[in-house]
Amino acid sequence: MALLDIVTYPAPILGKPCKLIENIDEDLVCLVEDMTETLYDAPGLGLAAVQVGVDKAMLVYDVAEDEDSEGTGLKVLINPKIVHTEGKVTSENEGCLSVPEFRADVPRFACVTVEGVDQDGKPVKIDAEGLLSIVLQHEIDHLDGKLFIDRISSLKRSMYKRRVAKAMKAEG
Ligand code: NI
């Protein structure tokens, strides 16, 4: 296993849709392991492959709500799709490992149904609400080349972009 570098905005790869995964090979299993380690090290709730520079439709997440549960709540989703949505909600203080030092409230669906396959290639269907629903929408956005800052007001977004531009200039 290895810790992977997390790609941050404005890296162009974060703005491009990912490729669907056609077979689950050894490389992919390896990537899942490395992404898991990277997720827990960060730490974060979810991580999409594109955030470690791999433009494949895969993500890992751990939204363990029961702290007493044994082991981890790590889940792997390959080629996930939102097939149903319900209601509207605003996430509070949403953040992203690829958008460091910035948080915002983001308009989201209250509930989503997600279909995909797990790391064994078995079909999975998840009915999510609450935090899990937000995390899944956030991570699936990554696979579509979208960041949460694409879903906030242009005023807030330009504030963040100016800050990044300034920091990059300062670094030379
Ligand atoms: Ni993110």
PDB file of N, CA and C and ligand atoms in Angstrom, residues 14 46-48 51 94-99 108 135 138-139 141-142 146-148, ligand 1:
ATOM      1  N   LEU A  14      -9.353  17.472 -12.854  1.00  0.00           N
ATOM      2  CA  LEU A  14     -10.521  17.531 -11.966  1.00  0.00           C
ATOM      3  C   LEU A  14     -11.775  18.041 -12.682  1.00  0.00           C
ATOM      4  N   GLY A  46     -14.691  10.769   1.734  1.00  0.00           N
ATOM      5  CA  GLY A  46     -14.761  10.121   0.433  1.00  0.00           C
ATOM      6  C   GLY A  46     -13.611  10.573  -0.446  1.00  0.00           C
ATOM      7  N   LEU A  47     -13.281   9.728  -1.414  1.00  0.00           N
ATOM      8  CA  LEU A  47     -12.192  10.063  -2.331  1.00  0.00           C
ATOM      9  C   LEU A  47     -12.480   9.411  -3.683  1.00  0.00           C
ATOM     10  N   ALA A  48     -12.437  10.220  -4.736  1.00  0.00           N
ATOM     11  CA  ALA A  48     -12.644   9.698  -6.082  1.00  0.00           C
ATOM     12  C   ALA A  48     -11.286   9.487  -6.741  1.00  0.00           C
ATOM     13  N   GLN A  51      -9.146  12.235  -8.000  1.00  0.00           N
ATOM     14  CA  GLN A  51      -8.451  13.081  -7.025  1.00  0.00           C
ATOM     15  C   GLN A  51      -7.023  12.602  -6.755  1.00  0.00           C
ATOM     16  N   GLU A  94     -19.598  22.162   3.412  1.00  0.00           N
ATOM     17  CA  GLU A  94     -19.032  21.084   2.608  1.00  0.00           C
ATOM     18  C   GLU A  94     -17.594  21.433   2.232  1.00  0.00           C
ATOM     19  N   GLY A  95     -16.749  20.424   2.234  1.00  0.00           N
ATOM     20  CA  GLY A  95     -15.358  20.635   1.878  1.00  0.00           C
ATOM     21  C   GLY A  95     -14.876  19.525   0.976  1.00  0.00           C
ATOM     22  N   CYS A  96     -13.666  19.653   0.477  1.00  0.00           N
ATOM     23  CA  CYS A  96     -13.123  18.673  -0.465  1.00  0.00           C
ATOM     24  C   CYS A  96     -11.611  18.651  -0.338  1.00  0.00           C
ATOM     25  N   LEU A  97     -11.029  17.464  -0.342  1.00  0.00           N
ATOM     26  CA  LEU A  97      -9.577  17.343  -0.226  1.00  0.00           C
ATOM     27  C   LEU A  97      -8.877  18.005  -1.407  1.00  0.00           C
ATOM     28  N   SER A  98      -9.584  18.144  -2.528  1.00  0.00           N
ATOM     29  CA  SER A  98      -8.997  18.770  -3.725  1.00  0.00           C
ATOM     30  C   SER A  98      -9.220  20.283  -3.761  1.00  0.00           C
ATOM     31  N   VAL A  99      -9.953  20.788  -2.763  1.00  0.00           N
ATOM     32  CA  VAL A  99     -10.211  22.233  -2.675  1.00  0.00           C
ATOM     33  C   VAL A  99      -9.810  22.665  -1.265  1.00  0.00           C
ATOM     34  N   ARG A 108     -28.003  20.574  -2.517  1.00  0.00           N
ATOM     35  CA  ARG A 108     -27.933  19.140  -2.855  1.00  0.00           C
ATOM     36  C   ARG A 108     -29.326  18.527  -2.835  1.00  0.00           C
ATOM     37  N   VAL A 135     -22.334  12.925   0.678  1.00  0.00           N
ATOM     38  CA  VAL A 135     -21.013  12.394   0.302  1.00  0.00           C
ATOM     39  C   VAL A 135     -21.084  11.726  -1.078  1.00  0.00           C
ATOM     40  N   HIS A 138     -21.385  14.340  -3.775  1.00  0.00           N
ATOM     41  CA  HIS A 138     -20.099  15.037  -3.912  1.00  0.00           C
ATOM     42  C   HIS A 138     -19.097  14.189  -4.699  1.00  0.00           C
ATOM     43  N   GLU A 139     -19.002  12.909  -4.333  1.00  0.00           N
ATOM     44  CA  GLU A 139     -18.010  12.042  -4.983  1.00  0.00           C
ATOM     45  C   GLU A 139     -18.396  11.724  -6.429  1.00  0.00           C
ATOM     46  N   ASP A 141     -20.088  13.660  -8.335  1.00  0.00           N
ATOM     47  CA  ASP A 141     -19.768  14.899  -9.067  1.00  0.00           C
ATOM     48  C   ASP A 141     -18.330  14.858  -9.585  1.00  0.00           C
ATOM     49  N   HIS A 142     -17.405  14.371  -8.734  1.00  0.00           N
ATOM     50  CA  HIS A 142     -15.993  14.281  -9.154  1.00  0.00           C
ATOM     51  C   HIS A 142     -15.869  13.459 -10.433  1.00  0.00           C
ATOM     52  N   LYS A 146     -16.897  17.542 -11.877  1.00  0.00           N
ATOM     53  CA  LYS A 146     -17.473  18.687 -11.156  1.00  0.00           C
ATOM     54  C   LYS A 146     -16.945  18.763  -9.738  1.00  0.00           C
ATOM     55  N   LEU A 147     -16.701  19.984  -9.268  1.00  0.00           N
ATOM     56  CA  LEU A 147     -16.312  20.212  -7.878  1.00  0.00           C
ATOM     57  C   LEU A 147     -17.447  20.938  -7.162  1.00  0.00           C
ATOM     58  N   PHE A 148     -17.437  20.896  -5.834  1.00  0.00           N
ATOM     59  CA  PHE A 148     -18.541  21.566  -5.118  1.00  0.00           C
ATOM     60  C   PHE A 148     -18.536  23.070  -5.369  1.00  0.00           C
TER      61      PHE A 148
HETATM   62 NI    NI B   1     -14.178  16.182  -3.148  1.00  0.00          NI
END
